[in-house]
Short mmCIF file of C-alpha atoms and ligand atoms in Angstrom, two decimals:
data_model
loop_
_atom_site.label_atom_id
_atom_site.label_comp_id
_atom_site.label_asym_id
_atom_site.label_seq_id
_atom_site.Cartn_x
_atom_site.Cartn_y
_atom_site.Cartn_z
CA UNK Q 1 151.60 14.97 70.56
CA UNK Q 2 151.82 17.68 73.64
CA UNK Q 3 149.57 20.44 73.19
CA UNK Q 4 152.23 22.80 72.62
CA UNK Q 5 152.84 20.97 69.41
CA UNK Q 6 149.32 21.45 68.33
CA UNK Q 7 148.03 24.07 65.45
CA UNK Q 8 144.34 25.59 65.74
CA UNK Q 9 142.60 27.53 62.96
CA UNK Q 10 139.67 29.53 64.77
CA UNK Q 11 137.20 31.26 62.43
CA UNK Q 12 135.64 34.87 62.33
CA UNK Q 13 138.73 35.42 65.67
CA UNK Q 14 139.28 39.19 65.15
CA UNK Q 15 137.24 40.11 68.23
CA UNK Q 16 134.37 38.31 70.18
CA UNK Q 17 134.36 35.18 71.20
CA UNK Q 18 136.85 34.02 69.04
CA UNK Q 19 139.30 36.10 69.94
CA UNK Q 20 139.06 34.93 73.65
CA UNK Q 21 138.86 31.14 72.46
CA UNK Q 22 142.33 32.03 70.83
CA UNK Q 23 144.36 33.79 73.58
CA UNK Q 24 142.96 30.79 75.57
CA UNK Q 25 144.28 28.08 73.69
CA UNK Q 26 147.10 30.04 73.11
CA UNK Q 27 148.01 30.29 76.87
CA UNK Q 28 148.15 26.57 77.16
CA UNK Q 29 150.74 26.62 73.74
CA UNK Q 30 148.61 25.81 71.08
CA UNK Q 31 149.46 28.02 67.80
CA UNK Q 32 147.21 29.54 66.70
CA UNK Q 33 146.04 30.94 63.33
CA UNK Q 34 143.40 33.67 63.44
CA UNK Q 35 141.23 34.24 60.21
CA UNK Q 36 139.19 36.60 59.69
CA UNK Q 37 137.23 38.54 56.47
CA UNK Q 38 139.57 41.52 57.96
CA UNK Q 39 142.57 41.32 57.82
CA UNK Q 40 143.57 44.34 60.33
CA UNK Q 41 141.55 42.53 62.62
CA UNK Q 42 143.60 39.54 62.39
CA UNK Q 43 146.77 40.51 62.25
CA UNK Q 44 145.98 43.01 65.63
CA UNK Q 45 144.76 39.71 67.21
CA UNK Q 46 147.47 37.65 66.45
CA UNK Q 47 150.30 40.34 67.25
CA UNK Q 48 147.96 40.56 70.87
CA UNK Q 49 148.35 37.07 71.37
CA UNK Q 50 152.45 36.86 70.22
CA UNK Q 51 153.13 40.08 72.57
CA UNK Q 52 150.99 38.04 75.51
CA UNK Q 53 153.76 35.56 74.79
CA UNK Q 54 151.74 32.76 72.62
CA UNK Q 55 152.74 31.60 69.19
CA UNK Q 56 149.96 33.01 66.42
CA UNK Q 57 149.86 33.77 62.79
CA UNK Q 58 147.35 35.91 61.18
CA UNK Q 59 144.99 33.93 58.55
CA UNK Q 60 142.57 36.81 56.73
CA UNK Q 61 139.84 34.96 54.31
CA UNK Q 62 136.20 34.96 53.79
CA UNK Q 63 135.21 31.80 55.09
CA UNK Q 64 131.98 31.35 52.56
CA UNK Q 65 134.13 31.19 49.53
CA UNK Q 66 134.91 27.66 49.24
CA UNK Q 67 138.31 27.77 46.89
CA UNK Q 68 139.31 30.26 48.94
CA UNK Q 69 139.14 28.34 52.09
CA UNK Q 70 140.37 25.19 50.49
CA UNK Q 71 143.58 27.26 48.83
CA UNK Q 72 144.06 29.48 51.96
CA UNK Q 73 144.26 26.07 54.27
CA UNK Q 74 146.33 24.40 51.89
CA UNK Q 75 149.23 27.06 51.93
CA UNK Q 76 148.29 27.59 55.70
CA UNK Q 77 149.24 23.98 56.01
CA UNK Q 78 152.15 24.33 53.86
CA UNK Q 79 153.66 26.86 56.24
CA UNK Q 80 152.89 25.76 59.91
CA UNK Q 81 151.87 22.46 59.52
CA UNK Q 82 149.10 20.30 59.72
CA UNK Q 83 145.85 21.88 61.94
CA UNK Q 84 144.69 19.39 64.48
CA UNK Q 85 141.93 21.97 66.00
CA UNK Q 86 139.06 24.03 63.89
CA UNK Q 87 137.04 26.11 65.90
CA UNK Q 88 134.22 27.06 63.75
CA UNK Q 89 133.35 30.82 65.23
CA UNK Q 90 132.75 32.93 62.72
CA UNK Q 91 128.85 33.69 62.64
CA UNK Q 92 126.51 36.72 62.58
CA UNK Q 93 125.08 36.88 66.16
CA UNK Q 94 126.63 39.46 67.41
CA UNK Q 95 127.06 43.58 67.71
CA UNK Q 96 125.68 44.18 64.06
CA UNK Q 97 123.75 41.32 62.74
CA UNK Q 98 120.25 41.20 65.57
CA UNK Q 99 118.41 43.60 63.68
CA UNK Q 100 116.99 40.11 61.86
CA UNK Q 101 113.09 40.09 60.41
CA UNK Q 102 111.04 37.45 60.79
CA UNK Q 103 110.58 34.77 58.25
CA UNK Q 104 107.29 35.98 56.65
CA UNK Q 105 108.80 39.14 55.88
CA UNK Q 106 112.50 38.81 55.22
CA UNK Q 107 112.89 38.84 51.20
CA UNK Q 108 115.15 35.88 50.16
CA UNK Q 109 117.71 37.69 49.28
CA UNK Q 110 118.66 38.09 52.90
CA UNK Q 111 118.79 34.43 53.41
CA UNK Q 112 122.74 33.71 51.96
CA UNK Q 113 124.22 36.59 54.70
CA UNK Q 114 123.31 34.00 57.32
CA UNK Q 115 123.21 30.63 55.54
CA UNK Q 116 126.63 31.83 53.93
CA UNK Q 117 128.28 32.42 56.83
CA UNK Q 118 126.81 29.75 59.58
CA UNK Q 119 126.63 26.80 57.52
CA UNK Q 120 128.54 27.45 54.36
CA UNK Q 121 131.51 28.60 56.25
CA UNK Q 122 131.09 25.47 58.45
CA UNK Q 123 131.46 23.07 55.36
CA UNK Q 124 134.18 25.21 54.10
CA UNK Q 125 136.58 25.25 56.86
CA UNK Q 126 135.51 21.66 58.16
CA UNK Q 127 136.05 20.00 54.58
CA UNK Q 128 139.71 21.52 54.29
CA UNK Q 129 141.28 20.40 57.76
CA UNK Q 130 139.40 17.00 57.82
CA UNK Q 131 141.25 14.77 55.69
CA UNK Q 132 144.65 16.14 56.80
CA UNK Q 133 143.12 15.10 60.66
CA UNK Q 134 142.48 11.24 59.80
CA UNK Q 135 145.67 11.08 57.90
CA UNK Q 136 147.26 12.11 61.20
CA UNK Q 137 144.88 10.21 63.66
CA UNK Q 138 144.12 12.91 65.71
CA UNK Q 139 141.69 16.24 65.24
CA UNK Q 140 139.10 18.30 67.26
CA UNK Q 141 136.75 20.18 65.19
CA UNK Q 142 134.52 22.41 67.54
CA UNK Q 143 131.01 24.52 65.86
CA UNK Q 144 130.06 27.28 67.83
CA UNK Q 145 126.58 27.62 67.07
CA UNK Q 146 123.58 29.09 68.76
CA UNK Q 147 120.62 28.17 70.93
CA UNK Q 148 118.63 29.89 68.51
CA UNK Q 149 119.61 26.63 66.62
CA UNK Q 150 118.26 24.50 68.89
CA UNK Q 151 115.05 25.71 70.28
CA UNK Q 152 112.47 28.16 68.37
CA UNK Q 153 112.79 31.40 69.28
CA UNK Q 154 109.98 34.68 68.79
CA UNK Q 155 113.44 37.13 68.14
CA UNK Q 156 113.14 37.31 64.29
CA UNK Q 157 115.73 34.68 64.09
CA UNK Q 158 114.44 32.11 61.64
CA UNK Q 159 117.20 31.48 59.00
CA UNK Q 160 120.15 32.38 61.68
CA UNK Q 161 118.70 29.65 63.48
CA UNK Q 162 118.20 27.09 60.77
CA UNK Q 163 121.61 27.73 59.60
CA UNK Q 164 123.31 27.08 63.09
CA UNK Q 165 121.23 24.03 63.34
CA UNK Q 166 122.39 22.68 59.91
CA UNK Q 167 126.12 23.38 61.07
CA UNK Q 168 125.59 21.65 64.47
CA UNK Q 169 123.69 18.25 62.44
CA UNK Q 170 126.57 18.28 60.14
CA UNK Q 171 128.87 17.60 63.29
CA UNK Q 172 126.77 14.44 64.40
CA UNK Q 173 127.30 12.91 61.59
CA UNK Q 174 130.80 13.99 61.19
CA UNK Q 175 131.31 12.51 64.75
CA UNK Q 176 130.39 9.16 63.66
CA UNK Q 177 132.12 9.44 60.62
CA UNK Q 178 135.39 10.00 61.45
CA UNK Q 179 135.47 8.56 65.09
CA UNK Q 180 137.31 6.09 64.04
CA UNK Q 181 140.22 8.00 62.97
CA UNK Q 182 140.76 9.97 65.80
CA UNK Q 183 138.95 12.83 65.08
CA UNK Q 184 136.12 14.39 67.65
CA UNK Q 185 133.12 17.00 66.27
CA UNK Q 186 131.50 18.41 68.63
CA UNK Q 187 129.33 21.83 69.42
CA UNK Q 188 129.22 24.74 71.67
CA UNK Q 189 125.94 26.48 71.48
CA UNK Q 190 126.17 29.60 73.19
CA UNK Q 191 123.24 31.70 74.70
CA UNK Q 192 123.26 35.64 74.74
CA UNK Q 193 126.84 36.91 75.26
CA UNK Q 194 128.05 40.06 76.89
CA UNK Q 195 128.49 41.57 73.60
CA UNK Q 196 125.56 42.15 72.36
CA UNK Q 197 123.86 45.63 72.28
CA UNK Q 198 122.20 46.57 75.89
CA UNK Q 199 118.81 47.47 74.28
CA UNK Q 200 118.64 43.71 73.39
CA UNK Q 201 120.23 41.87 76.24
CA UNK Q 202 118.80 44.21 78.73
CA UNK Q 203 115.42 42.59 79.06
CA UNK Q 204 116.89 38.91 79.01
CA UNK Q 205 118.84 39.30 81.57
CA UNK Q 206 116.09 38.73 84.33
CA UNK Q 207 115.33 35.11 82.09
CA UNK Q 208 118.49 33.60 82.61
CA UNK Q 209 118.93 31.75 85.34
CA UNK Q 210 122.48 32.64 86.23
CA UNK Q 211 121.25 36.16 85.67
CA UNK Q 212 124.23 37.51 83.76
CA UNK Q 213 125.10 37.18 80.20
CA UNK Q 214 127.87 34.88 79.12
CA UNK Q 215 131.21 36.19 78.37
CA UNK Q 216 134.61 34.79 76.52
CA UNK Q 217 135.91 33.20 79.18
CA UNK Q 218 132.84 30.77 79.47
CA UNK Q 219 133.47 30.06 75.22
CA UNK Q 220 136.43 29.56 75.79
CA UNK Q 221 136.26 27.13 79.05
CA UNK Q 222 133.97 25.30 76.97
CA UNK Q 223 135.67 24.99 73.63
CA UNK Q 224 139.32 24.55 75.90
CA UNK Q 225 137.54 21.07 77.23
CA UNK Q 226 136.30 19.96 74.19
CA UNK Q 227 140.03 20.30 72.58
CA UNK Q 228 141.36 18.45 75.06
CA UNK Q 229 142.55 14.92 75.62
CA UNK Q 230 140.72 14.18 78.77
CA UNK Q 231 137.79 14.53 75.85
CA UNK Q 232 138.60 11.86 73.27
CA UNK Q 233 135.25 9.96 74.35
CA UNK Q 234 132.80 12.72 73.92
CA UNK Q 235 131.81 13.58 70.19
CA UNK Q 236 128.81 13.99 68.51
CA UNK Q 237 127.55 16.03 71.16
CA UNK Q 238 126.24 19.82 72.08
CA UNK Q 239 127.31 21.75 75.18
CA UNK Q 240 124.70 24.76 75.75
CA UNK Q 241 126.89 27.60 77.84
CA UNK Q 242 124.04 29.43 78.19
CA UNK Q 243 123.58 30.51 81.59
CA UNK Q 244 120.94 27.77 82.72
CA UNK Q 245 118.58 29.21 79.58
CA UNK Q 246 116.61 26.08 77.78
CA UNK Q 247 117.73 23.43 80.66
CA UNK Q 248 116.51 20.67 77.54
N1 LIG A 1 127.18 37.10 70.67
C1 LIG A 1 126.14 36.32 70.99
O1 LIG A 1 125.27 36.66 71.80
C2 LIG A 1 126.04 34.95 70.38
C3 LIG A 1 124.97 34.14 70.77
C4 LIG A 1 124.87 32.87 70.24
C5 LIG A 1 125.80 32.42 69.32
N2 LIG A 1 126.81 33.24 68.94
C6 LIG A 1 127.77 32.73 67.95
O2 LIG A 1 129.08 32.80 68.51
C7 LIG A 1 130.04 33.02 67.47
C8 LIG A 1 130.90 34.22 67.83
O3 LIG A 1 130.04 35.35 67.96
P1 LIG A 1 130.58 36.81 68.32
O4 LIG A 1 129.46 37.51 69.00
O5 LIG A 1 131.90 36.72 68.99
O6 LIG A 1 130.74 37.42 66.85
P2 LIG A 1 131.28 38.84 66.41
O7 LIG A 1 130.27 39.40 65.47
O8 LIG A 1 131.71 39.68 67.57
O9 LIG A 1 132.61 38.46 65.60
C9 LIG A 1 132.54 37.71 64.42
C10 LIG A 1 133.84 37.87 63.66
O10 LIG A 1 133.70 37.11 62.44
C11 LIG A 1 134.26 37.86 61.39
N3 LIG A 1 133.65 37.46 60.13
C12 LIG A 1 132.45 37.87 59.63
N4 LIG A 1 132.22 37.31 58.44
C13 LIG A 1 133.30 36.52 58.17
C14 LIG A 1 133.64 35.68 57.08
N5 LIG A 1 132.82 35.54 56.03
N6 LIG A 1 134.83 35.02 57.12
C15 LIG A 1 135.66 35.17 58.19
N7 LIG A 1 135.37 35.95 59.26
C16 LIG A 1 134.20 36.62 59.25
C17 LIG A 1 133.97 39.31 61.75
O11 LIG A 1 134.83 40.22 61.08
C18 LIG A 1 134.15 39.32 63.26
O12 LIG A 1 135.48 39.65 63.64
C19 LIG A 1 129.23 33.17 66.20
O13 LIG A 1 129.16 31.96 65.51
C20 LIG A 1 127.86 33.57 66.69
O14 LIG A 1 126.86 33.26 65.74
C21 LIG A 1 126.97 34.49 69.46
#
């Protein structure tokens, strides 16, 4: 099947990262459905993407719900067709979500806004497209997690952290699970991106190696690979774009 035949679903795509992953593989003429919890988000996305000539459809649902996401991808499928590519974006790292506490003192009823979202959403999204992608022999399912999920950090992101790292295990042994069929899990753990606020990225600049902070274009790069043919042998695995931060 030529890429231009193939259907991605990419998570939490209104803005950020997503976003950019999704006009990317929509340039090479994948179609693409955007989801997000808002749906004005979504559908400006996807009518961006259709007026930059790409092929998109608007797919607005809370990714922690699980019937949701299991009804929602069922009719999704219904309409367009099978989806061959999940990009699991949708997280809270971003603009709104670093003002985090650290473990000792964050009351437990914080912890669901982060394990809801990073991990639950992951299960959600990965559990509806995954038998559909063995049935058809052929499926790239992509996490975008965090390096805060693979290294301890002192930036009051404790349960972020442990969520992204559940999300990222669960595609290792996803990987070797449905290898045989086809199907590729793999994860993108990104390090601080260009859109977080200044006050917080300002002093971390000078750390990272490639002394910049990481933008869309190096998600989506990443994720563009990782979809691709010329990467049916690598699954299983985590590529940090992070600048040259944690070179473990
Ligand atoms: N920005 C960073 O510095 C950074 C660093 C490391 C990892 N990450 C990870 O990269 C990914 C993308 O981050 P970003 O900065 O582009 O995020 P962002 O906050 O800019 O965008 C996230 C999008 O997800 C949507 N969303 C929120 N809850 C949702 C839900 N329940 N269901 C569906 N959609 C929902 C939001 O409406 C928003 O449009 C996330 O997984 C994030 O954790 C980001």
């Amino acid at each position: 099947m030529s890429i231009e035949q193939k259907t991605a679903l990419i998570t939490g795509a209104g803005q950020g990262m997503g976003l950019g992953v999704a006009h990317h593989l929509a340039a090479q003429g994948v179609q693409v459905l955007i989801n997000d919890i808002d749906p004005e988000k979504a559908e400006a996305a996807a009518q961006a993407i259709i007026a930059a000539g790409g092929k998109a459809l608007a797919a607005p649902f809370d990714i922690t719900k699980t019937d949701t996401v299991l009804a929602q991808v069922k009719q999704l499928e219904d309409e367009v067709g099978g989806i061959d590519i999940l990009i699991n974006n949708a997280g809270n790292a971003g603009n709104n979500a670093m003002g985090q506490l650290p473990f000792k003192d964050m009351p437990p009823e914080h912890w669901d806004m982060y394990i809801g979202i990073n991990l639950y959403g992951v299960l959600n999204c990965t559990k509806a497209v995954i038998q559909g992608m063995c049935d058809r022999g052929w499926g790239r399912i992509i996490t975008i997690s965090s390096e805060a999920g693979r290294v301890g950090l002192d930036i009051n992101v404790s349960i972020y952290g442990a969520a992204k790292a559940g999300a990222a295990h669960l595609m290792r042994h996803l990987a070797r699970e449905v290898g045989p069929y086809g199907v590729t899990a793999n994860v993108v753990s990104l390090g601080l991106m260009d859109n977080v606020p200044e006050e917080f990225a300002g002093p971390v600049i000078k750390t990272i190696p490639a002394r910049r902070l990481g933008t869309t274009e190096d998600v989506a790069e990443a994720v563009g690979y990782l979809t691709s043919d010329g990467a049916s042998w690598v699954t299983g695995q985590t590529l940090p774009v992070n600048g040259g931060s944690y070179a473990i």
